[in-house]
């Protein structure tokens, strides 16, 4: 017989990709309600099995949850961590308690999470539960164009940080209603791996403060270099992806440093990346079909066949181009390579090997510790030249190797079979004579592969194919559509800034100064065209 006792009313704060306790709006709103609150994290099978997921992501999430728990446990509070389909988990909680409200942060995710949210919305409506989702930073749901987006971005970034006070929340522990995730999930998730950045709010704060205290000074010089970038770039990407830090926290801390230092240029360059972060996520939020389809549909007619041999060689670092191979191996081992190296390996796959970006994108999503669909898919397509609004970019791995890994130290670290090659041959080891190869104890074609394609001919072929699509009417129509919905006219942005600069030159906002500075530098840091 069903119990006649009224069920206890509860609220839920559903943690998704906002794994922190500070500047957390769902928590802040839950704090205002005097109702027992379950702080919930769900390990969902749809995500554990997703083609974009890897153990590294769930390890980072687990570490982030442990970090939250270590702060909560001081107040005898805890997260409820469980495994299951979100709808089953909510159903189960609702059978024991009466869920009143669910608070969470909007997620710009893959189609799997989008569909899950749609289903759950229906379930909440059916059960008279109000699910309140808060905007994620400056990312606006349902945005139709970018006319006021940049202004909104800055307003959001300058707005006050949410003052969370966990002691004010009456946390309800619902762990006993679920099986212990430690008995369900792969053990590897719970084991530390020192090759990867560790997850959690505390580590995010440490990376942020070490960057703003010292590391930022080398930011612009090191940004393109595969070794230097590992320390001179902020390395904040996984902490932003999993929301261990909010973008607002990072932006406001950076502006404080900017005010104190005379060395402003690297920080302006950094702020422009923070702006890009949201700019790309906004693109994906507004047009999420690009997870699978070409941004510019005119490109549907080329690169449709997959060559498995090419894919395996690229993925396993066996292309015969040392900088490409070293990056693919480094990425597999550590979860990180810098922007230019990401762009280069994608360009090699999609231009030189002339393969569809969709195949590369799944592998890279699994490998990037910071995989964020909102940045990943627009960037993949930008590097694969399937948008048509930017200059065509084909990166030359040999030139990049000579310029950015001049002494070959990065190559030698990740391709130890090439360790004995001198600097003048490390970038093109196939140029060594057979006597030299014997001397260096590495026979090309045996211990290290011969280059799998002709770089020059393959670049020309790709350029010709991509340019011919670009000339079609369909491509032009698509470009105009993309510009209207995703880009603010440059002229309009310049006019606004110049007007403001004339009337009150000192009153240019940090973002306007950043964009101004970028124009001065010609935005050459990450390059454009044939690189
Ligand atoms: C093909 C490709 C795929 C990418 N996929 C991702 C991804 O899944 N997740 C991700 O966070 N970044 C992605 N990036 C962007 C960029 O490479 C990384 O953000 C950056 O290398 C992370 O290192 P960092 O935190 O030290 O960056 P910093 O240079 O210190 O920049 C600070 C922050 O700004 C943002 N940012 C920096 N560069 C870019 C950029 N070009 N576009 C958008 N945001 C940027 C990131 O949030 C980064 O953490 C991708 C780039 C390419 C070319």
PDB file of C-alpha atoms in Angstrom, residues 197-198 201-240 245 250 253-254 257 261 263-270 274 336 338:
ATOM      1  CA  UNK A 197      46.621  18.426 -15.245  1.00  0.00           C
ATOM      2  CA  UNK A 198      44.713  17.584 -12.063  1.00  0.00           C
ATOM      3  CA  UNK A 201      38.717  24.407  -8.156  1.00  0.00           C
ATOM      4  CA  UNK A 202      41.840  24.568  -5.974  1.00  0.00           C
ATOM      5  CA  UNK A 203      44.134  23.572  -8.840  1.00  0.00           C
ATOM      6  CA  UNK A 204      42.310  25.974 -11.176  1.00  0.00           C
ATOM      7  CA  UNK A 205      43.022  28.801  -8.722  1.00  0.00           C
ATOM      8  CA  UNK A 206      46.681  27.760  -8.483  1.00  0.00           C
ATOM      9  CA  UNK A 207      47.116  27.774 -12.268  1.00  0.00           C
ATOM     10  CA  UNK A 208      45.404  31.166 -12.476  1.00  0.00           C
ATOM     11  CA  UNK A 209      47.538  32.766  -9.787  1.00  0.00           C
ATOM     12  CA  UNK A 210      50.845  31.330 -11.053  1.00  0.00           C
ATOM     13  CA  UNK A 211      49.966  32.638 -14.529  1.00  0.00           C
ATOM     14  CA  UNK A 212      49.045  36.114 -13.339  1.00  0.00           C
ATOM     15  CA  UNK A 213      51.933  36.338 -10.843  1.00  0.00           C
ATOM     16  CA  UNK A 214      54.763  35.267 -13.133  1.00  0.00           C
ATOM     17  CA  UNK A 215      54.096  33.080 -16.153  1.00  0.00           C
ATOM     18  CA  UNK A 216      52.158  35.646 -18.192  1.00  0.00           C
ATOM     19  CA  UNK A 217      55.288  37.635 -19.070  1.00  0.00           C
ATOM     20  CA  UNK A 218      56.294  34.985 -21.629  1.00  0.00           C
ATOM     21  CA  UNK A 219      52.749  34.487 -22.928  1.00  0.00           C
ATOM     22  CA  UNK A 220      53.077  36.141 -26.334  1.00  0.00           C
ATOM     23  CA  UNK A 221      56.583  34.833 -27.034  1.00  0.00           C
ATOM     24  CA  UNK A 222      55.800  31.259 -26.105  1.00  0.00           C
ATOM     25  CA  UNK A 223      52.264  30.892 -27.445  1.00  0.00           C
ATOM     26  CA  UNK A 224      53.239  29.172 -30.711  1.00  0.00           C
ATOM     27  CA  UNK A 225      56.077  27.030 -29.363  1.00  0.00           C
ATOM     28  CA  UNK A 226      55.254  23.425 -28.477  1.00  0.00           C
ATOM     29  CA  UNK A 227      57.526  23.386 -25.411  1.00  0.00           C
ATOM     30  CA  UNK A 228      57.444  26.983 -24.120  1.00  0.00           C
ATOM     31  CA  UNK A 229      53.637  27.225 -24.396  1.00  0.00           C
ATOM     32  CA  UNK A 230      53.252  24.481 -21.805  1.00  0.00           C
ATOM     33  CA  UNK A 231      54.368  26.924 -19.138  1.00  0.00           C
ATOM     34  CA  UNK A 232      53.929  30.343 -20.726  1.00  0.00           C
ATOM     35  CA  UNK A 233      50.277  29.854 -21.685  1.00  0.00           C
ATOM     36  CA  UNK A 234      47.787  29.906 -18.855  1.00  0.00           C
ATOM     37  CA  UNK A 235      46.820  26.193 -19.138  1.00  0.00           C
ATOM     38  CA  UNK A 236      43.422  27.209 -17.795  1.00  0.00           C
ATOM     39  CA  UNK A 237      41.436  25.461 -20.534  1.00  0.00           C
ATOM     40  CA  UNK A 238      40.351  22.307 -18.623  1.00  0.00           C
ATOM     41  CA  UNK A 239      39.443  24.437 -15.586  1.00  0.00           C
ATOM     42  CA  UNK A 240      37.231  26.604 -17.807  1.00  0.00           C
ATOM     43  CA  UNK A 245      36.719  28.491 -12.601  1.00  0.00           C
ATOM     44  CA  UNK A 250      39.477  34.675 -14.668  1.00  0.00           C
ATOM     45  CA  UNK A 253      41.600  38.609 -11.793  1.00  0.00           C
ATOM     46  CA  UNK A 254      43.353  39.414 -15.081  1.00  0.00           C
ATOM     47  CA  UNK A 257      46.880  42.373 -12.723  1.00  0.00           C
ATOM     48  CA  UNK A 261      51.667  45.859 -14.346  1.00  0.00           C
ATOM     49  CA  UNK A 263      53.875  44.820 -19.101  1.00  0.00           C
ATOM     50  CA  UNK A 264      50.352  44.973 -20.480  1.00  0.00           C
ATOM     51  CA  UNK A 265      50.630  43.495 -23.952  1.00  0.00           C
ATOM     52  CA  UNK A 266      50.678  39.777 -22.986  1.00  0.00           C
ATOM     53  CA  UNK A 267      47.628  40.321 -20.809  1.00  0.00           C
ATOM     54  CA  UNK A 268      45.736  42.042 -23.621  1.00  0.00           C
ATOM     55  CA  UNK A 269      46.601  39.057 -25.825  1.00  0.00           C
ATOM     56  CA  UNK A 270      45.354  36.745 -23.114  1.00  0.00           C
ATOM     57  CA  UNK A 274      39.130  34.749 -23.133  1.00  0.00           C
ATOM     58  CA  UNK A 336      47.498  18.969 -24.135  1.00  0.00           C
ATOM     59  CA  UNK A 338      48.991  24.363 -27.820  1.00  0.00           C
TER      60      UNK A 338
END
